[in-house]
PDB file of C-alpha atoms in Angstrom:
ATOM      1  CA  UNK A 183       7.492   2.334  15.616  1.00  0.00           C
ATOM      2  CA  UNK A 184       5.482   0.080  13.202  1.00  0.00           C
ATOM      3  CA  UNK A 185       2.804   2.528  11.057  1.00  0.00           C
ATOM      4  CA  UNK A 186       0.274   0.080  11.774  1.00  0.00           C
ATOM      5  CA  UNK A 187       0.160  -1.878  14.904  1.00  0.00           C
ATOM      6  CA  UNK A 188      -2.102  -4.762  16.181  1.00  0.00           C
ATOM      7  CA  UNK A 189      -2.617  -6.996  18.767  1.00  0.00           C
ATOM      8  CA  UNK A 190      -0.937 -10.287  17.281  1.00  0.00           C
ATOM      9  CA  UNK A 191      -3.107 -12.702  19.302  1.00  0.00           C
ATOM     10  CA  UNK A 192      -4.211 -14.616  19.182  1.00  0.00           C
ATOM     11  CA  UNK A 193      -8.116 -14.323  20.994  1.00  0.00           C
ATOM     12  CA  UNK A 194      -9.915 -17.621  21.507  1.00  0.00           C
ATOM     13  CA  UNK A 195     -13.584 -16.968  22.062  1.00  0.00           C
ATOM     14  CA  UNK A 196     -16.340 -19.698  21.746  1.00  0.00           C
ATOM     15  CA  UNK A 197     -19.043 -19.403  19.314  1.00  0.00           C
ATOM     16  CA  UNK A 198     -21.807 -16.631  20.325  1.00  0.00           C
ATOM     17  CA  UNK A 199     -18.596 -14.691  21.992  1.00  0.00           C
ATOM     18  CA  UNK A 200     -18.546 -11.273  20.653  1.00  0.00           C
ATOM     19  CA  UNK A 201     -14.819 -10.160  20.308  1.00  0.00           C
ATOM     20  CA  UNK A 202     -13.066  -7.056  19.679  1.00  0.00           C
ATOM     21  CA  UNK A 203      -9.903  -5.946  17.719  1.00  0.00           C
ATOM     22  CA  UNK A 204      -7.616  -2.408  18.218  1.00  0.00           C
ATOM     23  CA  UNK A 205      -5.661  -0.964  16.088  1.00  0.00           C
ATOM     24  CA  UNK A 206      -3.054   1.966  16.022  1.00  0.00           C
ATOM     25  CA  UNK A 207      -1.760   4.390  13.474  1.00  0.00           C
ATOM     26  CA  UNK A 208       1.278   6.362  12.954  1.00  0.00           C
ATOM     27  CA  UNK A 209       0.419   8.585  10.418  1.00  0.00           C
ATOM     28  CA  UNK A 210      -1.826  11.325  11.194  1.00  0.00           C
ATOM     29  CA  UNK A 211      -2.691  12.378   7.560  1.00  0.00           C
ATOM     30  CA  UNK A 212      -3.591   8.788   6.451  1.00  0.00           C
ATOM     31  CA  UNK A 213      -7.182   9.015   4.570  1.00  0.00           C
ATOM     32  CA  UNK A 214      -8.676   5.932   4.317  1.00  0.00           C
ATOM     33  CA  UNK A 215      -8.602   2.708   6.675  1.00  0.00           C
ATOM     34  CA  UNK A 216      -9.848  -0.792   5.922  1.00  0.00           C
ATOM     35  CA  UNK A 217     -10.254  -4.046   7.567  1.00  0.00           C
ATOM     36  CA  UNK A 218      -9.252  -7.331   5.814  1.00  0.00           C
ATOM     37  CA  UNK A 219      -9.815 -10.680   6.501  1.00  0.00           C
ATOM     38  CA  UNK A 220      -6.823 -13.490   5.752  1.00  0.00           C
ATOM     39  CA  UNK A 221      -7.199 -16.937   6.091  1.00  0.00           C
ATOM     40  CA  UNK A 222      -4.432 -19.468   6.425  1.00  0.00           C
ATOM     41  CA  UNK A 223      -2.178 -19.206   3.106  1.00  0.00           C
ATOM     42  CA  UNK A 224      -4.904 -17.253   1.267  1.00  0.00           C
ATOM     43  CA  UNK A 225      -4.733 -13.699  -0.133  1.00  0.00           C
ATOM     44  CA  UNK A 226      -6.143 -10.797   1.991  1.00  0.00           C
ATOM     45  CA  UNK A 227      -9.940  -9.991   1.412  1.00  0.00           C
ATOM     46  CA  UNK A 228     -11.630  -6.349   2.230  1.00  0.00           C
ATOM     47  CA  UNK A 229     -14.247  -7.051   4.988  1.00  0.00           C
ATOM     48  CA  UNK A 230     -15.406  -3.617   5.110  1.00  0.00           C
ATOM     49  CA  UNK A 231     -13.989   0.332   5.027  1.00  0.00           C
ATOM     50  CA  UNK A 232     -14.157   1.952   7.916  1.00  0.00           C
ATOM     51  CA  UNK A 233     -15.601   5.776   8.057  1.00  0.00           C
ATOM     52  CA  UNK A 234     -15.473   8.363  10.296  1.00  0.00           C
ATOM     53  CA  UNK A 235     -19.174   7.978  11.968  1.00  0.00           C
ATOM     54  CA  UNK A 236     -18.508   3.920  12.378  1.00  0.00           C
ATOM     55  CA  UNK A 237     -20.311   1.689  10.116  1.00  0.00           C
ATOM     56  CA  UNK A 238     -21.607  -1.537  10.202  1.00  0.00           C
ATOM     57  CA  UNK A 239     -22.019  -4.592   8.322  1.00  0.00           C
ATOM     58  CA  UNK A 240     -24.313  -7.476   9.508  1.00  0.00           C
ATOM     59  CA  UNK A 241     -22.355  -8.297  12.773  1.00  0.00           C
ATOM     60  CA  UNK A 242     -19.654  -6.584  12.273  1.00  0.00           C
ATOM     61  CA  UNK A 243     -18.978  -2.972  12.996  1.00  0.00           C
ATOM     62  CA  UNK A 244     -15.981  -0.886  12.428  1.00  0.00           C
ATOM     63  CA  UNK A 245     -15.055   2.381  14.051  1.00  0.00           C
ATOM     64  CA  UNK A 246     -12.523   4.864  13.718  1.00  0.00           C
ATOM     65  CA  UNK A 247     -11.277   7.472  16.108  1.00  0.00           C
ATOM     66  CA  UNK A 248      -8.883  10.183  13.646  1.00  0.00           C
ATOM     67  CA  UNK A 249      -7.896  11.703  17.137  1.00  0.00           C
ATOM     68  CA  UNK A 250      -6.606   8.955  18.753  1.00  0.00           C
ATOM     69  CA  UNK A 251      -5.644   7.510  15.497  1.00  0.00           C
ATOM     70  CA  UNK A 252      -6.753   4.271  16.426  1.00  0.00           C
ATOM     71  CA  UNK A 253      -9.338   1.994  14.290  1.00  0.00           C
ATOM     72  CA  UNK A 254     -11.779  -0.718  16.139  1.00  0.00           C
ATOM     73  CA  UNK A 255     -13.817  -4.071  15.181  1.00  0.00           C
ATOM     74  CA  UNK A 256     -16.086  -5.510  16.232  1.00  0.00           C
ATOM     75  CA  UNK A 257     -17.711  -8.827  15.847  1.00  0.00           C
ATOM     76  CA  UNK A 258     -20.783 -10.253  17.413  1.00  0.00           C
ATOM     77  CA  UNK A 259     -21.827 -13.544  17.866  1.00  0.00           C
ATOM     78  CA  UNK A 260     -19.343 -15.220  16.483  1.00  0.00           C
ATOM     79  CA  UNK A 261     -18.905 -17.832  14.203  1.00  0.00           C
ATOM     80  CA  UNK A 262     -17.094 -20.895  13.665  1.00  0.00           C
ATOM     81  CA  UNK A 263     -16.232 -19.720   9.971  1.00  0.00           C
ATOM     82  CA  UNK A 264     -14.823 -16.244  11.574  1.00  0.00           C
ATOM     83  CA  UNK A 265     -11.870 -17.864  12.392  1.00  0.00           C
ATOM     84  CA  UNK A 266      -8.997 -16.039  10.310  1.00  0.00           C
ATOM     85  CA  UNK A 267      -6.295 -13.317  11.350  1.00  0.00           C
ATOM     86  CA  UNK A 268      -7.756  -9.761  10.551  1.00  0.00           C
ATOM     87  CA  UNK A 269      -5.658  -7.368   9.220  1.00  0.00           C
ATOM     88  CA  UNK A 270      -6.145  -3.645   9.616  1.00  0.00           C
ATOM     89  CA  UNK A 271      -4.969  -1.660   6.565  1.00  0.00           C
ATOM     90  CA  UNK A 272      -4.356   2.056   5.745  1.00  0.00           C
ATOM     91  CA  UNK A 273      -4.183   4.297   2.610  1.00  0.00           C
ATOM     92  CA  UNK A 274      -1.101   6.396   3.085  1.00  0.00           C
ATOM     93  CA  UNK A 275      -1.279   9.964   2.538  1.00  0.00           C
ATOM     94  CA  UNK A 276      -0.114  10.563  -0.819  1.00  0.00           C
ATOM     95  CA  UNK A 277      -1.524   9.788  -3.987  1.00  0.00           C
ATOM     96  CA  UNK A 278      -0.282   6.336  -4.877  1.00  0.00           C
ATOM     97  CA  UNK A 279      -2.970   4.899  -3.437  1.00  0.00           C
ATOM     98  CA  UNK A 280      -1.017   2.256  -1.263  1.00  0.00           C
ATOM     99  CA  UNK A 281      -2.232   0.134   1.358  1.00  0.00           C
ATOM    100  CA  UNK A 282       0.000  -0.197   4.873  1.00  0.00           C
ATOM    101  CA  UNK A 283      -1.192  -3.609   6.969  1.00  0.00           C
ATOM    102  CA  UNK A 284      -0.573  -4.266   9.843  1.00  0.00           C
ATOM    103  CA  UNK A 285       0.817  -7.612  10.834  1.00  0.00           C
ATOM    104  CA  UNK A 286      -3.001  -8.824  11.612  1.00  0.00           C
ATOM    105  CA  UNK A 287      -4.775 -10.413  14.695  1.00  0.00           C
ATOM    106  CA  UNK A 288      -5.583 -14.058  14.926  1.00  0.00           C
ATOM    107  CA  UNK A 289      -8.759 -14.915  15.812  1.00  0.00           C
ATOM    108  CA  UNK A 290      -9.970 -18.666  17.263  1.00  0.00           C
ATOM    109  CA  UNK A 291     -13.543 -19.763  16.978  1.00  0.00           C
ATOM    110  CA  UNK A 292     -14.140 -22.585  19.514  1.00  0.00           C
ATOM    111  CA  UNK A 293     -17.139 -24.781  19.459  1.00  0.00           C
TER     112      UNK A 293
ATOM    113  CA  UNK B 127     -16.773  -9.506  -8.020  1.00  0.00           C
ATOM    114  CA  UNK B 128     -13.623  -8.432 -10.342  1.00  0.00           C
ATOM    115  CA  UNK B 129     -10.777 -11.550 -10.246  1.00  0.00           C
ATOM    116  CA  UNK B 130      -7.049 -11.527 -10.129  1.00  0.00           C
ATOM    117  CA  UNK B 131      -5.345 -13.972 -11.268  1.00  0.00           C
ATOM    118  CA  UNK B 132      -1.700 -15.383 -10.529  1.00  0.00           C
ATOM    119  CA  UNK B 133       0.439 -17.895 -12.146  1.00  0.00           C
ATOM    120  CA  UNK B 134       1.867 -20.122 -10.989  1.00  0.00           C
ATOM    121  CA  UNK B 135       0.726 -20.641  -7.278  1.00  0.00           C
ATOM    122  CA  UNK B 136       3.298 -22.347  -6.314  1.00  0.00           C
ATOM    123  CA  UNK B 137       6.994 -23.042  -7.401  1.00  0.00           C
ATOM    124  CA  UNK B 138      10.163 -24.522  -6.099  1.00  0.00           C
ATOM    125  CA  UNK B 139      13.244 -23.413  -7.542  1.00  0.00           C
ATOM    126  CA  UNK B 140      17.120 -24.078  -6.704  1.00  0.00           C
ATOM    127  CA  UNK B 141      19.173 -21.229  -5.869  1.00  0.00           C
ATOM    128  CA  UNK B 142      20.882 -19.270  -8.465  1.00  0.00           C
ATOM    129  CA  UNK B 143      17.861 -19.231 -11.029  1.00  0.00           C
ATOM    130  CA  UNK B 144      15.128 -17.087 -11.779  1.00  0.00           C
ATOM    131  CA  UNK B 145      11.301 -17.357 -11.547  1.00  0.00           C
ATOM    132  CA  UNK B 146       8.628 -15.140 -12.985  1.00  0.00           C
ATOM    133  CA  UNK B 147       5.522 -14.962 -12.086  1.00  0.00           C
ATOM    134  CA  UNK B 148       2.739 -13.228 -13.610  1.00  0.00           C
ATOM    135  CA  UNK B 149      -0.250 -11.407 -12.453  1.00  0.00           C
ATOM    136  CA  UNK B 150      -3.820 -10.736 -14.349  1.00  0.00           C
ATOM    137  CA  UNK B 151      -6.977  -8.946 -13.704  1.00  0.00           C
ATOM    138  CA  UNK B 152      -9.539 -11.424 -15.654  1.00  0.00           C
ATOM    139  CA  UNK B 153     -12.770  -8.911 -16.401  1.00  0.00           C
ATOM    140  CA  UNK B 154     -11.163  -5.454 -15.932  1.00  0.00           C
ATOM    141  CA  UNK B 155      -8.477  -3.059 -17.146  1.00  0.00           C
ATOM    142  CA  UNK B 156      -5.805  -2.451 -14.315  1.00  0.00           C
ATOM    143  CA  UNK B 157      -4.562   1.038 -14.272  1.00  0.00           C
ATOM    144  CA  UNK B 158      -2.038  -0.280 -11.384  1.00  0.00           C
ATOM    145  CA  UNK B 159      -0.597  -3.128  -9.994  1.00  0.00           C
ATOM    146  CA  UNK B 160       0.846  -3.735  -6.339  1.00  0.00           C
ATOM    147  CA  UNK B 161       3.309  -6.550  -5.409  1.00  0.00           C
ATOM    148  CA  UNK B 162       3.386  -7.707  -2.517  1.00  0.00           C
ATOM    149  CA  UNK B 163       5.600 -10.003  -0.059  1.00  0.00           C
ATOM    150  CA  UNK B 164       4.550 -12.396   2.976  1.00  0.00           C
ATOM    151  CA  UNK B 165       7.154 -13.819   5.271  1.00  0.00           C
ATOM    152  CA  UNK B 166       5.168 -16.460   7.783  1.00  0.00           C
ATOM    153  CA  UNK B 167       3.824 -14.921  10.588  1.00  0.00           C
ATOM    154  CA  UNK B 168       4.182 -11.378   8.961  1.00  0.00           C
ATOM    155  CA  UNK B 169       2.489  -8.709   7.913  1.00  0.00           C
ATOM    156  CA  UNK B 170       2.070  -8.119   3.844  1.00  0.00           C
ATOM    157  CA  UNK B 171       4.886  -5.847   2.880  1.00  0.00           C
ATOM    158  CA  UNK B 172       4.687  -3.813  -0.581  1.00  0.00           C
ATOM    159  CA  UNK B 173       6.911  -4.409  -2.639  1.00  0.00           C
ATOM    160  CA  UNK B 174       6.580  -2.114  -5.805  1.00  0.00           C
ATOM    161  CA  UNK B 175       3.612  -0.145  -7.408  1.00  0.00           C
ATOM    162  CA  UNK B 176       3.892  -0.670 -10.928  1.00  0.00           C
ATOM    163  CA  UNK B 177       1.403   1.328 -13.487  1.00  0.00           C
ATOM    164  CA  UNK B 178       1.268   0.198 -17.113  1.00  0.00           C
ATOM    165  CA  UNK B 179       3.391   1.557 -19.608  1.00  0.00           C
ATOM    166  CA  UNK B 180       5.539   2.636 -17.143  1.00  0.00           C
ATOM    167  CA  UNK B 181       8.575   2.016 -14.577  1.00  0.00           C
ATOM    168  CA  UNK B 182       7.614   0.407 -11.432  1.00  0.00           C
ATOM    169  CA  UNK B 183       8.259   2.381  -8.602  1.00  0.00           C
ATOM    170  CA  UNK B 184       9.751   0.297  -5.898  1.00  0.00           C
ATOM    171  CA  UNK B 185       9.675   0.630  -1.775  1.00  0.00           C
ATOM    172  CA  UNK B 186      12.822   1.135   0.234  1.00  0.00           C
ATOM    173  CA  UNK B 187      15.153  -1.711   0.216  1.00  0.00           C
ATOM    174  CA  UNK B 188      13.552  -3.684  -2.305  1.00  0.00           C
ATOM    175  CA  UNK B 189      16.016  -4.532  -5.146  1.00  0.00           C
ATOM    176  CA  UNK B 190      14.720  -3.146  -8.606  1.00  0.00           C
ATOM    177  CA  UNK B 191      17.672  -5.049 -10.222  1.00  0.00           C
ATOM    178  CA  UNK B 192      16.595  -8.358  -7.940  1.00  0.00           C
ATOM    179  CA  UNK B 193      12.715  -8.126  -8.767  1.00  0.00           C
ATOM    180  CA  UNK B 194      12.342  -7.232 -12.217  1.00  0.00           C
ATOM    181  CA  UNK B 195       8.483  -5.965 -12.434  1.00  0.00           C
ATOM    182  CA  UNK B 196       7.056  -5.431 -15.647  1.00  0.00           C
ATOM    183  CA  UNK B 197       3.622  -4.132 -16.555  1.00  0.00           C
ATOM    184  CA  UNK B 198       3.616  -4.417 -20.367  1.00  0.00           C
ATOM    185  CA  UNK B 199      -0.845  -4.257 -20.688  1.00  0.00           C
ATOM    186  CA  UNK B 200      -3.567  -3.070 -18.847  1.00  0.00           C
ATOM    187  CA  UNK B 201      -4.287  -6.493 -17.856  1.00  0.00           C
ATOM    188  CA  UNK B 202      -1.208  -8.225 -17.396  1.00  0.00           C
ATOM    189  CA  UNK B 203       1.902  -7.521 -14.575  1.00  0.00           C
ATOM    190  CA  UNK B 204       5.101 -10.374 -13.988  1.00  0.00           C
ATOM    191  CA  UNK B 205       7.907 -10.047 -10.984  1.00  0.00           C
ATOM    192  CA  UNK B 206      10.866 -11.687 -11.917  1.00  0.00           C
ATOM    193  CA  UNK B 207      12.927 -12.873  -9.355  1.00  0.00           C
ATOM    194  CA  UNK B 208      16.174 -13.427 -10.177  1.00  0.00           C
ATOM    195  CA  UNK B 209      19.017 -15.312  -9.301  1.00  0.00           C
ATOM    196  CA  UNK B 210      17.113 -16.340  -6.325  1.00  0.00           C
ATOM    197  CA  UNK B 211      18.199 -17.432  -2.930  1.00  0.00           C
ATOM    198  CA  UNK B 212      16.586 -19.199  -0.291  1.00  0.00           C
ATOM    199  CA  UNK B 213      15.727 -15.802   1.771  1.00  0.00           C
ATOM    200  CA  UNK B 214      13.507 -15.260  -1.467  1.00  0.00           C
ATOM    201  CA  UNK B 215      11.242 -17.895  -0.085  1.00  0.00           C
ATOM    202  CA  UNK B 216       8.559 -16.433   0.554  1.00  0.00           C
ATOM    203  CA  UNK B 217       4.663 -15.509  -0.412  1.00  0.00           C
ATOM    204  CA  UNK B 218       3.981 -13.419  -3.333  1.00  0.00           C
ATOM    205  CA  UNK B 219       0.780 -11.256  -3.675  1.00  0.00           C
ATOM    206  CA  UNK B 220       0.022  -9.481  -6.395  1.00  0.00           C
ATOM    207  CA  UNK B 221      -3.128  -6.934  -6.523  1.00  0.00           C
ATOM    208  CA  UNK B 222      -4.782  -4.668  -8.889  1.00  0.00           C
ATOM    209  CA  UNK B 223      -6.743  -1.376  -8.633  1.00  0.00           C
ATOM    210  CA  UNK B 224      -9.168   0.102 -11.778  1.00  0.00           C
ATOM    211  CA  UNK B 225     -11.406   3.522 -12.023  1.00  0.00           C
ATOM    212  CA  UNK B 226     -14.072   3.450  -9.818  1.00  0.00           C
ATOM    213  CA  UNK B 227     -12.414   1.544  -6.705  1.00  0.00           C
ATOM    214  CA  UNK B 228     -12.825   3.983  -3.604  1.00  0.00           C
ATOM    215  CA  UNK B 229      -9.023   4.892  -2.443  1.00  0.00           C
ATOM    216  CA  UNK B 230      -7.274   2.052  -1.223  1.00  0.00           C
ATOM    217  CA  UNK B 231      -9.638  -0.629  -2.542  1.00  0.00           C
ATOM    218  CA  UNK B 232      -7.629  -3.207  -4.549  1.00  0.00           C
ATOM    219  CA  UNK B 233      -8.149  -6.525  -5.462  1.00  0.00           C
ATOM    220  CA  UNK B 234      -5.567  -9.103  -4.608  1.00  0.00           C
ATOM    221  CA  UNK B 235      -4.688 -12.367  -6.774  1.00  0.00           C
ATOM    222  CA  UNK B 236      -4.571 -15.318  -4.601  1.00  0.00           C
ATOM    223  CA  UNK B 237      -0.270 -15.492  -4.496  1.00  0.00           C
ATOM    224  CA  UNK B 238       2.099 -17.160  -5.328  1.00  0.00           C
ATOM    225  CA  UNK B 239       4.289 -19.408  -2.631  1.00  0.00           C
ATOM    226  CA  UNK B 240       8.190 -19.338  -3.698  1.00  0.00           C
ATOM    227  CA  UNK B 241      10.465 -21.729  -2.231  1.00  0.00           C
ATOM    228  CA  UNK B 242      14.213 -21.661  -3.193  1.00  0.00           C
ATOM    229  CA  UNK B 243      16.161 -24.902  -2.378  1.00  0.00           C
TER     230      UNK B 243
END
């Protein structure tokens, strides 16, 4: 079993759609969990943490369920420019402060 | 925003050689350094953490002998790869963490794409 698993994708959604991601975690002590953007042949860039109580960010808004051990986002009203594979990412447990991605979720803007 | 740097971003090598590439955080001191490796359509794998000063410590099944990481100053980290073969091919992220980052925060360089002929 992967440690972090995604939906590969991808989701084609026109602009205005709002769109949701999942994600799934192994690792029950993990402490901190991210969500970062990727575009095509680009490095990975943090979109935004994601805490406990759900947070959000303009129109986007992350959630996290610790029991489930699964880690949401969402995006509304979406953009052309949105169109990227989103990767979720966790902090393992120890101290080495590594990050575990999963193998991302493609996302398609249509006009 | 704090910037990593990578050079070269892009390099074609035959088979049999060995290619180094080097990693550097522009504006900030990097008490660690992550590499990282892409295979299209996959997910970022690490590599090796590597903290200056010291050894890198590398992730199952990754070669230390293969990729050579050294991490010589606070700002700089290379990956050797050598005597590479066309299953190197691949693309290689580095990314750098200082003080003050929340856990898990780093910032990446913008990679490096290796093809072996």
């Amino acid at each position: 079993r992967k440690e972090v698993e995604q939906d590969p994708g991808p989701f084609n959604v026109p602009e205005g759609a709002t769109v949701a991601f999942n994600c799934t975690y192994s690792n029950s002590a993990s402490q901190s969990f991210f969500w970062y953007r990727q575009d095509c042949r680009k490095e990975p860039k943090l979109l935004m943490s994601v805490y406990s109580s759900g947070n959000e960010d303009g129109r986007f808004t992350a959630q996290l369920n610790r029991a489930s051990q699964y880690i949401s986002l969402l995006i509304r009203d979406s953009k052309l420019s949105d169109s990227a594979t989103y990767l979720c990412v966790v902090n393992g447990e120890d101290s080495s402060y590594k990050l575990i991605f999963g193998s991302g979720t493609r996302l398609l803007v249509r006009p | 925003g704090a910037v990593v740097s990578q050079h070269p971003s892009w390099v074609i090598c035959k088979s049999g050689t060995s290619v180094k590439i080097e990693c550097r955080s522009l504006d900030f001191q990097a008490t660690t350094m992550f590499w990282y490796r892409q295979f299209p359509k996959q997910s970022l794998m690490l590599m090796a953490t590597s903290n200056e000063g010291s050894k890198a410590t590398y992730e199952q099944g990754v070669e230390k002998d293969k990729f050579l990481i050294n991490h010589a100053s606070l700002t700089l980290s290379t990956l050797t790869v050598t005597s590479a073969h066309p299953e190197d091919s691949s693309f290689y992220i580095c990314s750098a963490r200082t003080s003050g980052l929340r856990r898990g925060e780093q910032y990446f360089g913008p990679g490096t794409r290796l093809t072996v002929t």
